[in-house]
XYZ file of C-alpha atoms in Angstrom:
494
model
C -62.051 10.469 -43.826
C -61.371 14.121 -45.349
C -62.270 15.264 -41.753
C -59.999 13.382 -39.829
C -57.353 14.420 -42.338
C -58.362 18.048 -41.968
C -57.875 17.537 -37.873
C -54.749 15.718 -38.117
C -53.230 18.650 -40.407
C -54.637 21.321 -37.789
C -53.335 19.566 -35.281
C -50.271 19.386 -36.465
C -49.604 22.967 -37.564
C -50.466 23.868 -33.738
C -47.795 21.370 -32.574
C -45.368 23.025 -35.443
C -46.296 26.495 -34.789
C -45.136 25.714 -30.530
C -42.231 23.856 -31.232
C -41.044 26.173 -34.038
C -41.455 29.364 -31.060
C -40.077 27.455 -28.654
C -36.586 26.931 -30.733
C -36.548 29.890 -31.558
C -36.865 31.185 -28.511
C -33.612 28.880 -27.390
C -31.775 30.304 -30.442
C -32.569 34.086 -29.593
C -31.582 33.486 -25.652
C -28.155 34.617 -25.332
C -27.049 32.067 -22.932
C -27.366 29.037 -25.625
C -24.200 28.041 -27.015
C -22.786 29.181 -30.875
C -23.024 25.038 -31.139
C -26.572 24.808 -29.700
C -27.370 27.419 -32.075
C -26.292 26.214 -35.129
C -27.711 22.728 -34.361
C -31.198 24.226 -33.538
C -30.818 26.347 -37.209
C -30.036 23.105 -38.954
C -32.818 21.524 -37.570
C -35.412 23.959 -38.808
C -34.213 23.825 -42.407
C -33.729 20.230 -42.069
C -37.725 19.675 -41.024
C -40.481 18.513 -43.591
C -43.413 20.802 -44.013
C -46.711 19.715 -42.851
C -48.343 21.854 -45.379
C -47.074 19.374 -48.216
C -48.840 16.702 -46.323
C -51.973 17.932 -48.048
C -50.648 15.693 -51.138
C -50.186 12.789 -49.404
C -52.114 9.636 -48.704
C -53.984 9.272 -45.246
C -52.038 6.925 -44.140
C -48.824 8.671 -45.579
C -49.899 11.704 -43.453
C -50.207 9.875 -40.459
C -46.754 8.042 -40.566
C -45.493 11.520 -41.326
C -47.108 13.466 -38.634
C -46.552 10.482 -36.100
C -42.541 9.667 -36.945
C -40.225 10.306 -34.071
C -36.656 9.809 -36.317
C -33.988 12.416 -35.458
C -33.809 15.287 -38.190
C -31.413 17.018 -36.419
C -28.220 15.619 -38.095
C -27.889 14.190 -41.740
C -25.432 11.599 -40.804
C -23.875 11.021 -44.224
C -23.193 14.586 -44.759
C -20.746 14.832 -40.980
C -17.669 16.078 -41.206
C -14.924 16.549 -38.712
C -14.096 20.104 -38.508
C -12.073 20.101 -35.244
C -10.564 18.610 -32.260
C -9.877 20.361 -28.655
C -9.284 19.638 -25.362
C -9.117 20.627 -21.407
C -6.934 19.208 -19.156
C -8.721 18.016 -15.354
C -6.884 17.814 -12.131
C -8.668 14.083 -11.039
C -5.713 10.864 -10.841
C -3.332 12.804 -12.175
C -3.863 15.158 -15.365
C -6.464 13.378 -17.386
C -7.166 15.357 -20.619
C -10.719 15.193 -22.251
C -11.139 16.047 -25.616
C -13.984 17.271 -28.299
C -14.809 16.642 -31.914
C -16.449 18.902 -33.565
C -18.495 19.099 -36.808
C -19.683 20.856 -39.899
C -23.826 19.929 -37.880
C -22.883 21.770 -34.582
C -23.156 18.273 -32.884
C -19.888 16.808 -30.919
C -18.236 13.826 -29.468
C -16.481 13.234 -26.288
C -13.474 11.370 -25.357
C -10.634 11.156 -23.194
C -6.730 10.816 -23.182
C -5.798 8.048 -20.301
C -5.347 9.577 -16.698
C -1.331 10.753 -17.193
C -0.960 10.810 -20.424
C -0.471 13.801 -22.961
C -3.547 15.573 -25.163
C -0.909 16.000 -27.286
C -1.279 12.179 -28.081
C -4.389 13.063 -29.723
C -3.893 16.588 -30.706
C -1.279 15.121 -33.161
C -4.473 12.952 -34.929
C -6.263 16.064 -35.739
C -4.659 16.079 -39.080
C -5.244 12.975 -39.847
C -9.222 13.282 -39.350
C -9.871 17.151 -40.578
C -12.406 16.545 -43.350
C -13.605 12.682 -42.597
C -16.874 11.288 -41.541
C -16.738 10.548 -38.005
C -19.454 7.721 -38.175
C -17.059 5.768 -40.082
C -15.443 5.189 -36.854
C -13.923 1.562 -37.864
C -12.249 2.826 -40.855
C -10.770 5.959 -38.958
C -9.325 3.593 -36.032
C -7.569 1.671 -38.788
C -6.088 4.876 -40.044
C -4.885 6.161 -36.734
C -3.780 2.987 -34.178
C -0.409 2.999 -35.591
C 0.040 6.178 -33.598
C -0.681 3.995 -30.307
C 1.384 2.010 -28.065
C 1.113 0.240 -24.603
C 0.379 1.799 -21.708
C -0.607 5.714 -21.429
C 0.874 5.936 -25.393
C -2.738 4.655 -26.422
C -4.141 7.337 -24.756
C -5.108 9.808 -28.007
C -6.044 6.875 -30.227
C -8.352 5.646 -28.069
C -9.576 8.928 -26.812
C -10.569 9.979 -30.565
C -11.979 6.582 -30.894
C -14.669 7.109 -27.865
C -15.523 10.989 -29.347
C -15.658 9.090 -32.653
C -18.730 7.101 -30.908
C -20.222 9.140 -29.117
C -20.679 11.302 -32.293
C -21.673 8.603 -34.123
C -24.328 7.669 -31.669
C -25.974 11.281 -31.387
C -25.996 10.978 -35.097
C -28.052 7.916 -35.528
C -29.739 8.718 -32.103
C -28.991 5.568 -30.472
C -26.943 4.925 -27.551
C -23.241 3.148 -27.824
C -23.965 -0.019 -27.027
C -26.383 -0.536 -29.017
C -23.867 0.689 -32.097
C -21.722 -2.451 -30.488
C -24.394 -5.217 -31.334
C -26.359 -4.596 -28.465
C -26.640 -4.910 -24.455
C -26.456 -8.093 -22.443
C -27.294 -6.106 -18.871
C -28.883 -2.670 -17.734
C -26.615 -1.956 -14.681
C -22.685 -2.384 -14.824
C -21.028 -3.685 -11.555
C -18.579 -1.773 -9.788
C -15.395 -2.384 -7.756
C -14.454 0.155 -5.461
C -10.897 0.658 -3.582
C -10.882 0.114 -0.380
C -9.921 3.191 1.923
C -6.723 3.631 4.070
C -6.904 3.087 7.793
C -4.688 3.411 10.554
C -6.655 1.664 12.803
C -9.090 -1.257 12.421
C -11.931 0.933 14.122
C -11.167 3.821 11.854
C -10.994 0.979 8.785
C -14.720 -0.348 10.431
C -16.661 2.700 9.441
C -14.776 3.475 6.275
C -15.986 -0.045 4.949
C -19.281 -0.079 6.472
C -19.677 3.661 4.611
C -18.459 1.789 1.683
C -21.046 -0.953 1.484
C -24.262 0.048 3.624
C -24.045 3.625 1.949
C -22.296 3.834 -0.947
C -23.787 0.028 -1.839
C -20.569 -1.094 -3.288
C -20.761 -4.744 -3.553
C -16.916 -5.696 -4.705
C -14.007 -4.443 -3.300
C -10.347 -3.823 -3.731
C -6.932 -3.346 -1.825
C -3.473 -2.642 -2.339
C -0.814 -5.375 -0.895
C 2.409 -3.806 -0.906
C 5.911 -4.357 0.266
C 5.533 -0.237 0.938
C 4.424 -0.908 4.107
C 6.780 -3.268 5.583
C 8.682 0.031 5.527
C 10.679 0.529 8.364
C 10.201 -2.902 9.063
C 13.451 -4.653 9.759
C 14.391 -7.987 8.293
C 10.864 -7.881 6.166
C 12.754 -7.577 2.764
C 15.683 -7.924 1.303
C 17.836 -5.793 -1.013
C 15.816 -2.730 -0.715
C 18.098 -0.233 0.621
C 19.930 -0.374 -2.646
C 17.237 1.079 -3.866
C 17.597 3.936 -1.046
C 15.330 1.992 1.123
C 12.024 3.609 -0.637
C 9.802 1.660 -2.066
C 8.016 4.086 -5.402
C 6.143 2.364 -7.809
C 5.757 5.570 -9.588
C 8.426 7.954 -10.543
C 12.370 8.076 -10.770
C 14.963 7.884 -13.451
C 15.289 5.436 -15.751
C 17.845 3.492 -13.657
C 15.718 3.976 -10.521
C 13.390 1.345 -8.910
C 10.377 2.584 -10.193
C 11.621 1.689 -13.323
C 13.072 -1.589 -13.186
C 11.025 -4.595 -14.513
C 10.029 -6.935 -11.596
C 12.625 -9.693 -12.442
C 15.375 -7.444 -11.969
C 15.324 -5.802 -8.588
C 16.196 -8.571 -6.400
C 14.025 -7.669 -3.484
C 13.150 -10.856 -1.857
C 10.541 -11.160 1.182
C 11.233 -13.023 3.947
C 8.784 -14.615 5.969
C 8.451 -12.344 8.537
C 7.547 -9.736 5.548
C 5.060 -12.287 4.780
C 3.293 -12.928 7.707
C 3.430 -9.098 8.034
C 1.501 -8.393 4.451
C -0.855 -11.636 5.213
C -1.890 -9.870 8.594
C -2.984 -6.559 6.507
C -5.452 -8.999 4.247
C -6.726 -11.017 7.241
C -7.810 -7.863 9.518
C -9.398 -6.814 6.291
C -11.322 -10.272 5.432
C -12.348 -10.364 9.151
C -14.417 -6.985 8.705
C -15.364 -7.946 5.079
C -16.736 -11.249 5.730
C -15.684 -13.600 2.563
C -18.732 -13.133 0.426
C -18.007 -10.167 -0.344
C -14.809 -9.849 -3.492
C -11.767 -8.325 -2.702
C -9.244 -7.960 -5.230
C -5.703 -6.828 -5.514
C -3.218 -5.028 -6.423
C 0.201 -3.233 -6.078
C 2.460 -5.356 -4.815
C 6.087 -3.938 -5.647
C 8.961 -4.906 -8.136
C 10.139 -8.485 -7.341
C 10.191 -11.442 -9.457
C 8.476 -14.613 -10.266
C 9.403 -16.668 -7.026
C 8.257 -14.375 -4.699
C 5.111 -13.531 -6.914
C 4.496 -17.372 -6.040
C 5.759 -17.179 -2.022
C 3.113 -13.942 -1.796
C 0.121 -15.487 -3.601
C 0.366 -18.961 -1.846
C 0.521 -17.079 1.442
C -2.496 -15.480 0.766
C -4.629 -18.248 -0.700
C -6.433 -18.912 2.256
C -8.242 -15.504 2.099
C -9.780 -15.864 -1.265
C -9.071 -12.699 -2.629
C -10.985 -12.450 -6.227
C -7.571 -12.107 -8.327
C -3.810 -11.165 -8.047
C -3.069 -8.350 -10.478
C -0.807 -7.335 -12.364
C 2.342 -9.812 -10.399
C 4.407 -9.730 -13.107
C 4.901 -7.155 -16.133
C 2.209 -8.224 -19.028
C 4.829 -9.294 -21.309
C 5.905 -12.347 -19.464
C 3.506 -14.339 -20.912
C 5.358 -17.879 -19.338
C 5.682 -16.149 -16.382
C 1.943 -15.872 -15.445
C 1.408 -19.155 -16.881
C 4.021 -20.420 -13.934
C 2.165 -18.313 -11.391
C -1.061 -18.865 -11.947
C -0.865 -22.644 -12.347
C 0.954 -22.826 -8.823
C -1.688 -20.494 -7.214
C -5.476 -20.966 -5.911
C -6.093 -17.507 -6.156
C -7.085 -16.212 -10.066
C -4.495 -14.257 -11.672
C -4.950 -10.648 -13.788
C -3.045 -8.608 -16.019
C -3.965 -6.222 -19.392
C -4.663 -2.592 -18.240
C -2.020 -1.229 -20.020
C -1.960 -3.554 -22.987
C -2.687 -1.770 -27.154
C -4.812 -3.743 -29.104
C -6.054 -7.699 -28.594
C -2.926 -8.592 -30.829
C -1.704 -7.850 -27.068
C -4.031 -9.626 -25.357
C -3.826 -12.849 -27.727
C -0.598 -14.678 -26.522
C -2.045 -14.511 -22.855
C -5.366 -16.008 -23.828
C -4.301 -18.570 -25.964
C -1.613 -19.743 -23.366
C -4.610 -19.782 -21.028
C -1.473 -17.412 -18.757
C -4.245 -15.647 -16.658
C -7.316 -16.725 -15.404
C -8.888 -12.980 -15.983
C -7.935 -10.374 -18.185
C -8.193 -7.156 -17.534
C -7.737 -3.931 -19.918
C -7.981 -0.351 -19.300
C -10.302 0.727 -22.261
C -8.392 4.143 -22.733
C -5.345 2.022 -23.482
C -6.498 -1.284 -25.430
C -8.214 0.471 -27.874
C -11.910 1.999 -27.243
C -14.876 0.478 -27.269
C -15.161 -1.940 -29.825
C -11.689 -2.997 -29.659
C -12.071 -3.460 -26.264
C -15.629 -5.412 -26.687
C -13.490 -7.761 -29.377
C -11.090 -8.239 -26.360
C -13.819 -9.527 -24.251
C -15.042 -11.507 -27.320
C -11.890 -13.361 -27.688
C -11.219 -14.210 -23.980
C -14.609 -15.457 -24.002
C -14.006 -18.007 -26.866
C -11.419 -19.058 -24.936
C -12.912 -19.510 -21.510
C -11.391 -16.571 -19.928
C -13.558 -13.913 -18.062
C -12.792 -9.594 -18.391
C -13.297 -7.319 -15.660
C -11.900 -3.332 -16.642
C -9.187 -1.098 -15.131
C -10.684 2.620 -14.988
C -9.358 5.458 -13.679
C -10.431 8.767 -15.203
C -12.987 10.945 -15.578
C -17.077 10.398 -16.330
C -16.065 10.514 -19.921
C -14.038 7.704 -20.706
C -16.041 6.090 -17.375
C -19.340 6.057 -19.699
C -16.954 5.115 -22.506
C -16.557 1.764 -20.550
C -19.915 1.166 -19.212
C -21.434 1.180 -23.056
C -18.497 -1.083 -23.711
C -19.077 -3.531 -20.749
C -22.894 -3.555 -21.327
C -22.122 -5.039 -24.760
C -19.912 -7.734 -23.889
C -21.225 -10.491 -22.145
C -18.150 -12.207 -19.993
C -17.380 -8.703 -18.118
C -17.250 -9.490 -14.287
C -17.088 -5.518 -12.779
C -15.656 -2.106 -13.798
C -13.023 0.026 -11.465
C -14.158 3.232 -9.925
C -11.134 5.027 -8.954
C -12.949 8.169 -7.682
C -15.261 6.604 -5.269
C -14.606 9.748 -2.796
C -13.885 12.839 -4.590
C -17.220 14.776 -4.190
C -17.447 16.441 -7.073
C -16.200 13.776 -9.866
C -19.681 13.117 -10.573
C -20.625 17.034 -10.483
C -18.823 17.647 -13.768
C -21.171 15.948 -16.266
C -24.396 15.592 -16.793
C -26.854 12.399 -18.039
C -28.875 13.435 -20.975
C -31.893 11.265 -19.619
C -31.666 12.180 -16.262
C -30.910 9.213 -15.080
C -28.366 8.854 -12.090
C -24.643 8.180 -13.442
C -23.959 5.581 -10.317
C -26.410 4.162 -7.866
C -25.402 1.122 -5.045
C -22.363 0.462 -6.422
C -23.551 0.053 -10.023
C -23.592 2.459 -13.084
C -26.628 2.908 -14.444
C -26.662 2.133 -18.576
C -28.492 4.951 -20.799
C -31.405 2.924 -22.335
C -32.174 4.925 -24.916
C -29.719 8.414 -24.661
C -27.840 8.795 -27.311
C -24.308 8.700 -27.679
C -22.157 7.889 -23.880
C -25.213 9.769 -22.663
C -23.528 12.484 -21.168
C -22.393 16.269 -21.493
C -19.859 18.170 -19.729
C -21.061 20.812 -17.074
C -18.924 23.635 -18.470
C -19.019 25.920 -15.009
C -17.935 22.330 -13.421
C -15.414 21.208 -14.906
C -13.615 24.519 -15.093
C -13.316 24.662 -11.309
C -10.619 21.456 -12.034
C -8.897 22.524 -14.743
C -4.896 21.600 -14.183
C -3.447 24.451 -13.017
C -0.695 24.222 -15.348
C -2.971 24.529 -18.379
C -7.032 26.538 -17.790
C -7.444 26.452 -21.504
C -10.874 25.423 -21.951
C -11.775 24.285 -25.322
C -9.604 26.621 -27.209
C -8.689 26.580 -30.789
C -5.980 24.067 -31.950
C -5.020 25.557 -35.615
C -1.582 24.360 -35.034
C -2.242 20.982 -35.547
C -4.406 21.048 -38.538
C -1.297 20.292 -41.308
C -0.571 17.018 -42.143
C 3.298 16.992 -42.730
C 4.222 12.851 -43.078
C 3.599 10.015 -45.354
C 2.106 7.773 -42.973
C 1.595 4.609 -44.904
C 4.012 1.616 -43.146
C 4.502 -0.305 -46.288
C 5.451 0.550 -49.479
């Protein structure tokens, strides 16, 4: 027995001496990051001896020698020593944004495509000092500072880094910080391309599914293109005869709540937007989903009039008709329609969510996980729509970051239907990270979940990403001292 002991020690003191070159050969190469550095110098005076194995039992020694847990981080001992940011040119400006600690290691996470860093710059304060594995505590300190839409952005940015740190920590992967995984791949659904002509619109889709192996689709159905269009709406050249969804004053269409435009549609406007779905469904085939979206500003009753006229086609849900907030509205709707109904992507917190289940208003829900909240928010979400029948497929359209953010979150929560991928053709959106198990991030139209990589499983390709840095702003990681003071009383009672 002494002499198997005696090998096991030799053998091990080999396998210490080449690993113990071999990072410090990474620490003395002057490409590896001050980060990579430090982590690499904690983990050497974080290791165990195997000299002082010579005191311990046989099968002690073995356990020892043979144990594969992390040493790298002491998790307990993590502290939040910064936040920072870039800003990416991808839908819109989408910032992405870094924690960083006292052990060299960091977290990712990411500000909602259009919003402000600033959303989450203004947090740093709030988390200089704190343990970021305490993630559930820290969200409860910081969600007052969210809202709806794009004013969720920082809160649940910090709230993904705050996971992903947590998960490199622990060496585990996100999911499995959620409770767990109920699937390896996540579906995707991808938009479907413009055409001009149905040809032109063959190839795109047949490029869509035979190559890029996307097996759920989705199109915009808007009263934009009965543009120029006479008597195919009503009303409209109030509003200077455009038709923006997306920016203008605060008196300008844009901006007006759907019940208050008075657009109407008139049949031939219907027949008209019907067409567009048909020629679409005829190349498709109907086993194939097709969803939709972006349909303009106009109110209930011609929500209904649309959605009736395009029953027949099946489409896989009617989003977003209405504004969220009219929760008797989408009741109304989607009790007079065949087709399923959808609404949540820019809905803070299940408190949101919770009238619309319970009133059974929608038939799907649908959040956008940089605005409802982050992962396990947006997995408790899920949870509750499930307990009331009601199924949850998620609005995406950023970056890899807050992409892998959802893909942990979806894996986790079993009534998820499919996952948006806004950047289906922008070559390099995928360039820009890379997986830290080398497995593909997206393959046939599903995203690949990191079995065992810790954290989202990804790290930023730092000559990448600055190539698409916002032009208005090629900071890249830089110091932000000037949000470190905390200068309010934050508590909302008293």
């Amino acid at each position: 027995m002494k002499s198997i002991l005696k090998q096991i020690i030799a053998s091990n003191k080999e396998v210490e001496k080449a690993e113990k070159l071999a990072v410090q050969t990474e620490i003395s190469n002057p490409a590896t990051k001050d980060s990579r550095r430090n982590f690499l110098r904690k983990s050497a005076v974080g290791g165990i001896a195997l000299g002082s194995f010579m005191s311990m039992s046989i099968e002690d020694t073995v356990a020892q020698a043979t144990s594969k847990v992390n040493r790298a981080s002491k998790p307990s001992e993590l502290k939040i020593t910064d936040i920072r940011y870039c800003v990416i040119q991808n839908v819109g400006r989408t910032p992405i944004i870094r924690i960083d600690t006292n052990q060299g290691i960091y977290g990712l996470g990411e500000v909602r495509d259009g919003a402000d860093e600033r959303y989450a710059l203004m947090l740093k304060s709030r988390l200089l000092g704190e343990n970021p594995c305490n993630v559930e505590m820290l969200f409860k300190t910081i969600k007052q500072f969210g809202m709806h839409g794009r004013q969720a952005g920082g809160v649940c940015g910090v709230e993904m880094a705050l996971w992903d740190l947590c998960g490199k920590a622990y060496n585990v992967p996100c999911w499995q910080l959620l409770g767990g995984r109920y699937r390896d791949k996540v579906r995707l659904y991808a938009d479907t391309p413009e055409f001009e002509s149905l040809d032109e619109f063959k190839q795109k889709i047949k490029f869509r599914t035979e190559t890029q192996g996307y097996t759920w689709l989705k199109m915009d159905i808007s009263i934009g293109m009965l543009k120029g269009k006479e008597g195919s709406v009503v009303n409209n050249k109030v509003w200077g005869g455009g038709f923006s969804q997306w920016s203008g004053d605060y008196n300008s269409y844009a901006n007006t709540k759907h019940p208050f435009t008075a657009i109407q549609i008139t049949p031939k406007g219907l027949d008209e937007m019907a067409k567009v779905v048909e020629d679409v469904r005829s190349i498709v085939g109907y086993e194939m989903p097709i969803s939709s979206d972006h349909y303009g500003h106009f109110d209930l009753n011609n929500a209904i009039r649309l959605g009736k006229a395009l029953d027949k086609y099946r489409l896989a849900w009617l989003e977003d008709m209405v504004p969220w907030q009219y929760t008797d509205q989408w009741k109304q709707i989607s009790e007079a329609l065949d087709t399923p109904t959808l609404t949540g992507e820019d809905i803070f917190l299940k408190e949101g969510f919770q009238p619309l289940i319970e009133a059974r208003a929608i038939d799907i829900i649908h959040p956008d996980l940089a605005s409802s909240g982050g992962l396990l928010e947006t997995k408790r979400i899920g949870d509750y729509a499930e307990d009331h029948g009601i199924a949850m497929a998620m609005h995406f359209a950023g970056s890899p970051v807050s992409f892998m953010a959802n893909v942990h979150c979806a894996a986790a929560t079993q009534n998820f239907l499919a996952l948006e991928h806004h950047s289906v053709d922008v070559p390099w959106w995928e360039s820009i990270v890379k997986t830290t198990d080398g497995r593909k991030l997206i393959e046939k139209g599903y995203a690949n979940v990191p079995l065992e990589a810790p954290g989202l499983g990804i790290e930023l390709v730092d000559e990448e990403v600055k190539k698409h840095l916002t032009p208005k702003d090629k900071s890249y990681f830089a110091p932000t001292d000037q949000w470190n003071d905390k200068r309010s009383h934050d508590r909302l009672w008293s």
